[in-house]
C-alpha positions as semicolon CSV with decimal commas, in nm:
position;residue;x (nm);y (nm);z (nm)
1;M;-2,871;3,366;-1,334
2;K;-3,059;3,151;-1,094
3;R;-3,246;2,818;-1,180
4;T;-3,540;2,721;-0,967
5;H;-3,526;2,369;-1,058
6;H;-3,304;2,115;-1,243
7;C;-3,417;1,956;-1,582
8;G;-3,519;1,625;-1,420
9;Q;-3,727;1,775;-1,115
10;L;-4,063;1,912;-1,244
11;R;-4,386;1,708;-1,190
12;S;-4,756;1,742;-1,239
13;S;-4,777;1,880;-0,893
14;D;-4,576;2,184;-1,021
15;V;-4,821;2,285;-1,277
16;G;-4,885;2,673;-1,256
17;K;-4,535;2,737;-1,099
18;S;-4,311;3,007;-1,256
19;V;-3,981;2,862;-1,306
20;S;-3,622;2,914;-1,445
21;L;-3,437;2,626;-1,611
22;I;-3,077;2,634;-1,763
23;G;-2,905;2,364;-1,955
24;W;-2,809;2,228;-2,301
25;V;-3,053;2,205;-2,596
26;D;-3,089;1,832;-2,642
27;S;-3,328;1,848;-2,939
28;I;-3,565;2,090;-3,136
29;R;-3,893;1,989;-3,304
30;D;-4,091;2,228;-3,509
31;H;-4,452;2,153;-3,499
32;G;-4,626;2,412;-3,736
33;G;-4,439;2,692;-3,602
34;I;-4,448;2,602;-3,252
35;L;-4,098;2,476;-3,113
36;F;-4,078;2,200;-2,874
37;I;-3,730;2,195;-2,722
38;D;-3,588;1,935;-2,482
39;L;-3,365;2,097;-2,223
40;R;-3,101;1,884;-2,062
41;D;-2,880;1,915;-1,762
42;R;-2,698;1,643;-1,557
43;E;-3,028;1,550;-1,386
44;G;-3,261;1,485;-1,691
45;L;-3,472;1,647;-1,962
46;T;-3,767;1,884;-1,956
47;Q;-3,981;1,966;-2,248
48;V;-3,994;2,335;-2,316
49;K;-4,269;2,487;-2,564
50;A;-4,206;2,816;-2,732
51;N;-4,458;3,003;-2,943
52;P;-4,300;3,263;-3,160
53;N;-4,460;3,607;-3,059
54;S;-4,498;3,855;-3,349
55;D;-4,481;4,140;-3,116
56;D;-4,144;4,040;-2,966
57;A;-3,876;4,036;-3,251
58;E;-3,587;3,991;-3,001
59;F;-3,772;3,686;-2,835
60;N;-3,833;3,527;-3,198
61;A;-3,482;3,594;-3,312
62;A;-3,337;3,428;-2,989
63;I;-3,566;3,115;-3,033
64;N;-3,497;3,071;-3,402
65;K;-3,132;3,112;-3,334
66;L;-3,120;2,796;-3,117
67;K;-2,915;2,492;-3,215
68;P;-2,861;2,149;-3,034
69;E;-2,600;2,183;-2,751
70;S;-2,640;2,546;-2,714
71;V;-2,657;2,672;-2,350
72;V;-2,970;2,842;-2,280
73;E;-3,179;2,982;-2,000
74;F;-3,563;2,963;-2,005
75;R;-3,821;3,118;-1,792
76;G;-4,173;3,030;-1,791
77;E;-4,468;2,856;-1,656
78;V;-4,519;2,486;-1,583
79;E;-4,815;2,331;-1,774
80;A;-4,975;2,002;-1,803
81;R;-4,911;1,829;-2,138
82;A;-5,203;1,776;-2,359
83;E;-5,398;1,454;-2,330
84;G;-5,226;1,185;-2,532
85;T;-4,899;1,359;-2,555
86;T;-4,742;1,260;-2,208
87;N;-4,424;1,058;-2,211
88;A;-4,427;0,780;-1,964
89;K;-4,058;0,724;-2,034
90;M;-3,952;1,064;-1,899
91;P;-3,980;1,136;-1,522
92;T;-4,089;1,491;-1,633
93;G;-4,301;1,357;-1,912
94;E;-4,646;1,476;-1,773
95;I;-4,549;1,848;-1,787
96;E;-4,375;2,106;-2,016
97;V;-4,271;2,467;-1,960
98;Q;-4,431;2,735;-2,165
99;V;-4,145;2,987;-2,230
100;K;-4,196;3,353;-2,149
101;E;-3,827;3,460;-2,152
102;V;-3,511;3,321;-2,304
103;V;-3,142;3,406;-2,230
104;I;-2,895;3,262;-2,475
105;H;-2,563;3,189;-2,291
106;N;-2,368;3,013;-2,579
107;I;-2,467;2,902;-2,909
108;S;-2,297;2,556;-3,012
109;E;-2,142;2,468;-3,340
110;T;-2,268;2,127;-3,477
111;P;-2,084;1,865;-3,258
112;P;-1,865;1,607;-3,433
113;F;-2,084;1,323;-3,322
114;P;-2,429;1,283;-3,163
115;I;-2,449;1,342;-2,794
116;D;-2,656;1,037;-2,751
117;D;-2,607;0,708;-2,574
118;D;-2,684;0,463;-2,848
119;K;-2,529;0,666;-3,140
120;G;-2,244;0,769;-2,933
121;D;-2,136;0,420;-2,849
122;K;-2,097;0,355;-3,216
123;V;-1,856;0,640;-3,257
124;N;-1,480;0,574;-3,306
125;E;-1,322;0,575;-2,947
126;D;-1,043;0,808;-3,063
127;M;-1,307;1,051;-3,166
128;R;-1,486;1,032;-2,840
129;L;-1,142;1,081;-2,649
130;R;-1,060;1,378;-2,883
131;Y;-1,383;1,545;-2,784
132;R;-1,397;1,387;-2,434
133;Y;-1,587;1,690;-2,293
134;L;-1,879;1,625;-2,531
135;D;-1,864;1,242;-2,469
136;L;-1,895;1,318;-2,106
137;R;-2,217;1,507;-2,167
138;R;-2,398;1,189;-2,269
139;N;-2,640;1,039;-2,002
140;K;-2,442;0,721;-1,990
141;M;-2,100;0,871;-1,913
142;N;-2,270;1,116;-1,682
143;K;-2,406;0,825;-1,482
144;V;-2,071;0,659;-1,474
145;V;-1,892;0,978;-1,326
146;R;-2,150;0,999;-1,062
147;M;-2,133;0,630;-0,994
148;R;-1,774;0,670;-0,939
149;H;-1,839;0,958;-0,694
150;A;-2,101;0,729;-0,510
151;T;-1,842;0,459;-0,485
152;T;-1,583;0,684;-0,326
153;R;-1,848;0,834;-0,086
154;A;-1,937;0,477;0,036
155;I;-1,556;0,412;0,086
156;R;-1,506;0,720;0,283
157;D;-1,809;0,669;0,491
158;Y;-1,713;0,309;0,574
159;M;-1,342;0,399;0,648
160;D;-1,447;0,686;0,873
161;T;-1,696;0,466;1,054
162;N;-1,424;0,208;1,118
163;G;-1,163;0,444;1,258
164;F;-0,939;0,499;0,955
165;V;-0,740;0,813;0,889
166;D;-0,712;0,952;0,534
167;V;-0,343;1,058;0,503
168;E;-0,176;1,182;0,172
169;T;0,163;1,053;0,075
170;P;0,415;1,202;-0,168
171;I;0,384;1,190;-0,548
172;L;0,758;1,256;-0,589
173;F;0,918;0,945;-0,459
174;K;1,259;0,743;-0,504
175;S;1,325;0,497;-0,773
176;T;1,289;0,130;-0,674
177;P;1,350;-0,034;-1,010
178;E;1,295;-0,412;-0,902
179;G;0,914;-0,353;-0,967
180;A;0,735;-0,247;-1,289
181;R;0,892;0,022;-1,500
182;E;0,852;0,370;-1,333
183;Y;0,812;0,721;-1,447
184;L;1,119;0,927;-1,365
185;V;1,102;1,297;-1,294
186;P;1,428;1,501;-1,314
187;S;1,528;1,724;-1,040
188;R;1,648;2,078;-1,148
189;I;1,794;2,166;-0,815
190;N;1,966;1,831;-0,774
191;P;2,147;1,794;-1,129
192;G;2,158;1,429;-1,255
193;E;1,926;1,297;-0,991
194;F;1,553;1,185;-1,037
195;Y;1,246;1,125;-0,850
196;A;1,005;0,845;-0,946
197;L;0,631;0,868;-0,938
198;P;0,497;0,605;-0,700
199;Q;0,365;0,278;-0,825
200;S;0,184;0,259;-0,492
201;P;0,228;0,424;-0,148
202;Q;0,365;0,081;-0,023
203;Q;0,666;0,207;0,173
204;F;0,496;0,511;0,300
205;K;0,209;0,346;0,440
206;Q;0,427;0,103;0,635
207;M;0,609;0,395;0,774
208;L;0,285;0,539;0,886
209;M;0,223;0,222;1,084
210;V;0,562;0,260;1,246
211;A;0,457;0,610;1,321
212;G;0,145;0,494;1,527
213;V;-0,132;0,592;1,279
214;E;-0,269;0,228;1,318
215;R;-0,554;0,263;1,056
216;Y;-0,450;0,451;0,730
217;Y;-0,630;0,476;0,390
218;Q;-0,601;0,693;0,088
219;I;-0,757;0,723;-0,250
220;A;-0,412;0,739;-0,410
221;R;-0,286;0,819;-0,768
222;C;-0,048;0,564;-0,879
223;F;0,179;0,541;-1,197
224;R;0,330;0,260;-1,402
225;D;0,510;0,298;-1,723
226;E;0,370;-0,027;-1,884
227;D;0,187;-0,131;-2,194
228;L;-0,181;-0,052;-2,185
229;R;-0,484;-0,268;-2,205
230;A;-0,857;-0,240;-2,151
231;D;-0,818;-0,281;-1,786
232;R;-0,488;-0,102;-1,742
233;Q;-0,376;0,267;-1,749
234;M;-0,045;0,434;-1,696
235;E;-0,205;0,653;-1,426
236;F;-0,461;0,487;-1,225
237;T;-0,623;0,516;-0,891
238;Q;-0,619;0,261;-0,594
239;L;-0,788;0,254;-0,255
240;D;-0,484;0,211;-0,037
241;I;-0,531;0,061;0,317
242;E;-0,297;-0,037;0,609
243;L;-0,373;-0,131;0,953
244;S;-0,175;-0,230;1,261
245;F;-0,237;-0,518;1,510
246;I;-0,435;-0,734;1,266
247;D;-0,409;-1,076;1,109
248;R;-0,544;-1,214;0,783
249;E;-0,893;-1,306;0,944
250;D;-0,939;-0,935;1,049
251;M;-0,862;-0,819;0,691
252;Y;-1,094;-1,039;0,546
253;E;-1,390;-0,940;0,769
254;L;-1,311;-0,580;0,728
255;M;-1,296;-0,573;0,354
256;E;-1,589;-0,790;0,311
257;G;-1,773;-0,525;0,515
258;L;-1,637;-0,247;0,276
259;M;-1,767;-0,440;-0,023
260;K;-2,096;-0,496;0,139
261;Q;-2,144;-0,128;0,193
262;I;-2,019;-0,013;-0,153
263;W;-2,273;-0,259;-0,334
264;K;-2,558;-0,155;-0,104
265;D;-2,498;0,221;-0,140
266;V;-2,420;0,211;-0,517
267;L;-2,634;-0,067;-0,662
268;D;-2,877;-0,148;-0,364
269;V;-2,762;-0,506;-0,365
270;D;-2,719;-0,712;-0,052
271;L;-2,387;-0,909;-0,062
272;P;-2,377;-1,236;0,127
273;T;-2,064;-1,267;0,354
274;P;-1,830;-1,418;0,432
275;F;-1,666;-1,461;0,095
276;P;-1,556;-1,818;-0,011
277;R;-1,176;-1,882;0,000
278;M;-0,955;-2,078;-0,222
279;S;-0,578;-2,151;-0,215
280;F;-0,374;-2,039;-0,502
281;E;-0,284;-2,390;-0,580
282;D;-0,645;-2,497;-0,588
283;A;-0,754;-2,212;-0,810
284;M;-0,474;-2,300;-1,064
285;N;-0,574;-2,662;-1,064
286;R;-0,937;-2,618;-1,108
287;Y;-0,952;-2,295;-1,305
288;G;-0,608;-2,244;-1,461
289;V;-0,566;-1,892;-1,317
290;D;-0,514;-1,715;-0,982
291;K;-0,823;-1,492;-1,044
292;P;-1,088;-1,747;-1,134
293;D;-1,427;-1,664;-1,266
294;T;-1,641;-1,900;-1,068
295;R;-1,974;-1,815;-1,225
296;F;-1,970;-2,104;-1,453
297;G;-1,811;-2,457;-1,441
298;L;-1,597;-2,609;-1,703
299;E;-1,352;-2,705;-1,428
300;I;-1,003;-2,850;-1,511
301;Q;-0,916;-3,207;-1,392
302;D;-0,562;-3,356;-1,355
303;F;-0,493;-3,685;-1,566
304;S;-0,108;-3,704;-1,505
305;E;-0,163;-4,043;-1,308
306;T;-0,394;-4,183;-1,573
307;F;-0,148;-4,124;-1,863
308;A;0,177;-4,188;-1,669
309;N;0,242;-4,523;-1,857
310;S;0,034;-4,419;-2,177
311;S;0,107;-4,533;-2,530
312;F;0,064;-4,182;-2,633
313;K;0,421;-4,078;-2,595
314;V;0,346;-3,694;-2,570
315;F;0,152;-3,742;-2,247
316;Q;0,381;-4,020;-2,103
317;A;0,710;-3,831;-2,170
318;T;0,559;-3,506;-2,009
319;V;0,466;-3,693;-1,692
320;A;0,799;-3,877;-1,692
321;K;0,983;-3,531;-1,689
322;G;0,792;-3,417;-1,391
323;G;0,506;-3,238;-1,593
324;V;0,126;-3,278;-1,589
325;V;-0,153;-3,383;-1,816
326;K;-0,474;-3,177;-1,762
327;A;-0,811;-3,166;-1,924
328;F;-1,156;-3,005;-1,911
329;K;-1,498;-3,060;-2,088
330;A;-1,676;-2,798;-2,280
331;P;-2,041;-2,931;-2,287
332;T;-2,229;-2,911;-2,622
333;L;-1,940;-2,747;-2,795
334;A;-1,822;-3,027;-3,022
335;D;-1,989;-2,805;-3,288
336;V;-1,696;-2,572;-3,275
337;T;-1,618;-2,429;-3,619
338;Q;-1,286;-2,464;-3,798
339;G;-1,219;-2,095;-3,752
340;E;-1,314;-2,100;-3,378
341;M;-1,083;-2,396;-3,329
342;K;-0,790;-2,212;-3,513
343;N;-0,836;-1,932;-3,267
344;L;-0,832;-2,151;-2,970
345;E;-0,514;-2,317;-3,108
346;E;-0,345;-1,986;-3,166
347;T;-0,432;-1,872;-2,813
348;A;-0,274;-2,193;-2,669
349;K;0,031;-2,139;-2,887
350;S;0,065;-1,788;-2,748
351;L;0,095;-1,929;-2,405
352;G;0,368;-2,186;-2,525
353;A;0,177;-2,469;-2,639
354;K;0,267;-2,665;-2,965
355;G;-0,095;-2,728;-3,024
356;L;-0,420;-2,793;-2,873
357;A;-0,511;-3,163;-2,825
358;F;-0,896;-3,237;-2,822
359;I;-1,157;-3,508;-2,847
360;K;-1,508;-3,452;-2,965
361;V;-1,787;-3,676;-2,887
362;A;-1,986;-3,710;-3,214
363;E;-2,332;-3,828;-3,265
364;G;-2,388;-4,181;-3,131
365;G;-2,108;-4,132;-2,867
366;E;-1,828;-4,179;-3,110
367;W;-1,489;-4,013;-3,024
368;K;-1,319;-3,806;-3,294
369;S;-0,967;-3,701;-3,253
370;P;-0,627;-3,766;-3,401
371;I;-0,497;-3,877;-3,068
372;V;-0,774;-4,108;-2,957
373;K;-0,612;-4,409;-3,143
374;F;-0,322;-4,396;-2,892
375;F;-0,542;-4,432;-2,580
376;S;-0,607;-4,757;-2,400
377;E;-0,960;-4,865;-2,297
378;E;-0,860;-4,791;-1,921
379;E;-0,757;-4,437;-2,020
380;K;-1,080;-4,379;-2,212
381;A;-1,281;-4,509;-1,927
382;A;-1,113;-4,275;-1,690
383;L;-1,180;-3,982;-1,903
384;N;-1,539;-4,096;-1,943
385;E;-1,607;-4,147;-1,595
386;R;-1,447;-3,835;-1,447
387;L;-1,572;-3,585;-1,714
388;A;-1,908;-3,760;-1,766
389;L;-1,877;-3,709;-2,143
390;E;-2,197;-3,692;-2,345
391;E;-2,275;-3,656;-2,714
392;G;-2,187;-3,310;-2,829
393;D;-1,904;-3,243;-2,578
394;I;-1,551;-3,162;-2,650
395;V;-1,247;-3,227;-2,428
396;F;-0,929;-3,008;-2,438
397;F;-0,594;-3,130;-2,299
398;A;-0,263;-2,953;-2,214
399;A;0,058;-3,160;-2,148
400;S;0,345;-2,935;-1,999
401;D;0,493;-2,824;-1,683
402;W;0,220;-2,741;-1,414
403;E;0,218;-2,365;-1,443
404;Q;0,194;-2,369;-1,821
405;A;-0,059;-2,641;-1,854
406;C;-0,275;-2,455;-1,614
407;A;-0,244;-2,128;-1,802
408;I;-0,317;-2,291;-2,141
409;L;-0,637;-2,455;-2,013
410;G;-0,730;-2,158;-1,800
411;R;-0,743;-1,932;-2,099
412;T;-0,899;-2,199;-2,336
413;R;-1,169;-2,238;-2,066
414;L;-1,248;-1,851;-2,079
415;E;-1,261;-1,871;-2,464
416;C;-1,495;-2,166;-2,462
417;A;-1,729;-1,989;-2,213
418;E;-1,754;-1,702;-2,457
419;L;-1,837;-1,941;-2,746
420;L;-2,092;-2,102;-2,526
421;K;-2,244;-1,762;-2,448
422;K;-2,248;-1,665;-2,816
423;R;-2,458;-1,990;-2,889
424;G;-2,700;-1,911;-2,607
425;R;-2,592;-2,218;-2,404
426;L;-2,437;-2,043;-2,119
427;E;-2,612;-1,757;-1,949
428;I;-2,442;-1,549;-1,674
429;P;-2,674;-1,311;-1,509
430;A;-2,559;-0,934;-1,517
431;D;-2,626;-0,910;-1,137
432;Q;-2,430;-1,221;-1,035
433;F;-2,136;-1,118;-0,826
434;N;-1,898;-1,408;-0,723
435;F;-1,647;-1,284;-0,470
436;L;-1,366;-1,503;-0,392
437;W;-1,052;-1,468;-0,159
438;V;-0,756;-1,637;-0,332
439;I;-0,486;-1,708;-0,055
440;E;-0,168;-1,898;0,026
441;F;0,030;-1,778;-0,279
442;P;0,383;-1,882;-0,290
443;L;0,608;-1,618;-0,136
444;M;0,858;-1,668;-0,399
445;S;0,864;-1,751;-0,770
446;Y;1,167;-1,853;-0,958
447;D;1,260;-1,621;-1,242
448;E;1,427;-1,808;-1,517
449;E;1,531;-1,492;-1,692
450;R;1,750;-1,340;-1,409
451;G;1,830;-1,695;-1,262
452;G;1,706;-1,629;-0,908
453;F;1,397;-1,579;-0,699
454;A;1,160;-1,288;-0,719
455;A;0,874;-1,191;-0,487
456;T;0,544;-1,308;-0,609
457;H;0,366;-1,007;-0,454
458;H;0,637;-0,767;-0,330
459;P;0,938;-0,815;-0,100
460;F;0,752;-0,688;0,202
461;T;0,508;-0,981;0,223
462;A;0,544;-1,193;0,551
463;P;0,591;-1,555;0,507
464;V;0,345;-1,801;0,669
465;P;0,494;-1,858;1,018
466;E;0,514;-2,234;0,986
467;D;0,712;-2,197;0,650
468;V;0,989;-1,954;0,759
469;Q;1,198;-2,268;0,829
470;Y;1,223;-2,323;0,459
471;L;1,349;-1,967;0,350
472;D;1,702;-2,096;0,323
473;S;1,651;-2,458;0,210
474;D;1,363;-2,422;-0,035
475;P;1,225;-2,067;-0,078
476;K;0,946;-2,211;-0,336
477;R;0,790;-2,406;-0,070
478;V;0,727;-2,093;0,153
479;R;0,375;-1,963;0,130
480;G;0,314;-1,596;0,173
481;Q;0,048;-1,416;0,397
482;H;-0,082;-1,273;0,073
483;Y;-0,453;-1,239;-0,036
484;D;-0,639;-1,125;-0,350
485;L;-0,999;-1,033;-0,366
486;V;-1,129;-1,165;-0,700
487;L;-1,476;-1,076;-0,850
488;N;-1,606;-1,260;-1,154
489;G;-1,261;-1,326;-1,287
490;V;-1,114;-0,989;-1,217
491;E;-0,859;-0,917;-0,945
492;L;-1,017;-0,626;-0,748
493;G;-0,726;-0,582;-0,522
494;G;-0,447;-0,767;-0,322
495;G;-0,248;-0,723;-0,019
496;S;-0,062;-0,908;0,263
497;I;0,047;-0,921;0,611
498;R;0,376;-0,739;0,612
499;I;0,733;-0,812;0,751
500;H;0,776;-0,600;1,045
501;Q;1,104;-0,715;1,176
502;T;1,439;-0,591;1,056
503;A;1,614;-0,925;1,059
504;V;1,350;-1,099;0,859
505;Q;1,321;-0,821;0,592
506;K;1,689;-0,808;0,555
507;K;1,709;-1,185;0,517
508;V;1,441;-1,171;0,246
509;F;1,638;-0,898;0,061
510;E;1,974;-1,027;0,086
511;D;1,962;-1,413;0,121
512;V;1,656;-1,486;-0,084
513;L;1,615;-1,224;-0,355
514;K;1,995;-1,172;-0,373
515;I;1,989;-0,802;-0,362
516;P;2,345;-0,675;-0,282
517;Q;2,375;-0,531;0,068
518;D;2,471;-0,174;-0,060
519;V;2,162;-0,160;-0,295
520;V;1,934;-0,282;0,005
521;E;2,083;0,001;0,213
522;E;2,044;0,260;-0,070
523;R;1,678;0,168;-0,145
524;F;1,543;0,037;0,181
525;G;1,775;0,155;0,443
526;Y;1,543;0,404;0,612
527;M;1,275;0,125;0,624
528;L;1,523;-0,127;0,793
529;E;1,615;0,141;1,044
530;A;1,247;0,226;1,123
531;F;1,173;-0,129;1,211
532;K;1,431;-0,108;1,474
533;Y;1,214;0,148;1,662
534;G;0,907;-0,071;1,747
535;A;0,738;-0,145;1,428
536;P;0,393;-0,303;1,498
537;P;0,263;-0,607;1,326
538;H;0,069;-0,477;1,017
539;G;-0,085;-0,550;0,696
540;G;-0,272;-0,397;0,404
541;I;-0,454;-0,411;0,078
542;A;-0,499;-0,196;-0,234
543;F;-0,798;-0,205;-0,462
544;G;-0,812;-0,087;-0,810
545;L;-1,080;0,188;-0,791
546;D;-1,105;0,214;-1,172
547;R;-1,169;-0,161;-1,207
548;L;-1,415;-0,161;-0,910
549;V;-1,626;0,111;-1,072
550;M;-1,599;-0,063;-1,406
551;I;-1,759;-0,373;-1,268
552;L;-2,031;-0,176;-1,086
553;A;-2,125;-0,003;-1,398
554;G;-2,120;-0,317;-1,606
555;L;-1,851;-0,183;-1,848
556;K;-1,554;-0,365;-2,013
557;S;-1,284;-0,093;-2,032
558;I;-1,158;0,119;-1,743
559;R;-1,123;0,400;-1,998
560;D;-1,487;0,444;-1,979
561;V;-1,490;0,510;-1,601
562;I;-1,194;0,763;-1,595
563;A;-1,289;1,114;-1,695
564;F;-0,982;1,189;-1,902
565;P;-0,810;0,851;-1,976
566;K;-0,498;0,779;-2,214
567;T;-0,513;0,572;-2,513
568;Q;-0,331;0,241;-2,559
569;K;-0,026;0,449;-2,682
570;G;-0,037;0,645;-2,370
571;Q;-0,169;0,964;-2,526
572;C;-0,437;1,214;-2,431
573;L;-0,601;1,289;-2,760
574;M;-0,796;1,593;-2,608
575;T;-0,487;1,784;-2,498
576;D;-0,249;1,618;-2,749
577;S;-0,001;1,499;-2,483
578;P;0,266;1,406;-2,464
579;T;0,445;1,680;-2,653
580;P;0,807;1,782;-2,707
581;V;0,945;2,054;-2,477
582;T;1,185;2,344;-2,543
583;E;1,573;2,324;-2,540
584;K;1,570;2,575;-2,257
585;Q;1,351;2,344;-2,034
586;L;1,593;2,048;-2,112
587;K;1,893;2,264;-2,036
588;D;1,744;2,386;-1,692
589;L;1,676;2,013;-1,610
590;H;2,051;1,915;-1,718
591;I;1,898;1,670;-1,976
592;D;2,005;1,593;-2,336
593;T;1,782;1,391;-2,554
594;T;1,870;1,123;-2,826
595;V;1,615;0,982;-3,056
596;L;1,721;0,640;-3,199
597;A;1,644;0,541;-3,547
598;D;1,395;0,247;-3,577
599;D;1,673;-0,003;-3,644
600;E;1,883;0,088;-3,350
601;D;1,860;-0,081;-2,995
């Protein structure tokens, strides 16, 4: 079994050559007893011509036995296609192979869905995941698999050129339940004790810095037991990076170089660097989210001062209580339908709003809204001047505490952009890549539910040096040396400069996060001890590889860039997992199970 060429390789210069091709039967066409067969492998298609031979019953039987998706080997001679039958859409469209011998390796049953890009995209996703091995045969999916490979190859080339060392870290780790929910693994040889699958290699990579590795990276498998979405999986892959003796500026430059190489190697696109930077506060104020899509405007503005003494009590009272009044203009969207407006209101309510106040600028410049009658002429003038209102525009408002008001309008802004795109009034080129560093996040956020502070990023993030003085008196005022790389409204990755001194790390754990001393010792004692032995200044970042490839491929779900993904219920439909296990397996692991009824907590 030896092929001389792949199915996307032969050209007119190969006419006259004896060749051997192996692949899958893509289609069969019978033209008056002569069969034309498109043979497919991962590289492309070649048309094969088979003339039934009355003197060779075995050959005839084999040819007539073929079905689409069968695996077959053809040996024959390359011929030029007859004039008028060439196919300019196929790289091999000027030739065909006249078959002389055929070897059938496997006859396929009729597939449950077409192995075709357009038709396959219309197939129910559960069906595609049930037969994932067939879905991956499609040309579109084959390209994604290879694009992912090209991406990891570009990463490895860049990391190697810049002196990084690829180091594997353990999959069986210890439980650190202050983060996202973990997957626990029972230990048979340590009854009643459990490992946890790592949410990231965070602590190990910091230990590698203490160990003197200096520049580490890993394409790492990570696990989080959380609800799934289009851009989230329970097991995922990240590019994990840590460096010693660097500051934030070093990190920005290195990572911009990495993105530049990936985009050049994979898409042949030259990215302009350096990337713009925006503070967390600025991103929230202008776009309502810490991962803003800057490819379009619709920027949010603050009108708290304008409405501080307003006759409209909802706005006036919000400002009096320390809240804010914010608004943005959606140009030409005053024709929003009743159904669309209801959806916008429901979205706002899901984020805590009681409703969604608005003003439509109707024909002739007339303002239409239930709240306009409460506005003074000065307030109207301020809105008109700062938002540059024109006929056909609509303005949306949010009055609440700062974070909630930002979130409400941030989400409404994105929804309005989709409505404008649907109407053909907003066009975003597919090849527009707006990279952005979001920086200066608050080190701590107040968690109302637990009644204390929680790390905005993680508890190993170093505070901005000039803000360390506020750790005791006003933790919310402390900025962290944290940075996120955002692309077109998607967070590609994030990281920070780390705490590398035992006293500072211990203070954050115990004095700010209020983690009991014995718990700190149990979970992080080895790290605090390691820092006593000459820990270098260090920092790192991690990128979601799945999201990165999703954007490169122009897709909307990371399930399409993972070879064997889970459904939103965490199931693998192809292998039918998860499944129950035997009583003996549970006994060996010292585990008993209890299934609660639906009405039990």
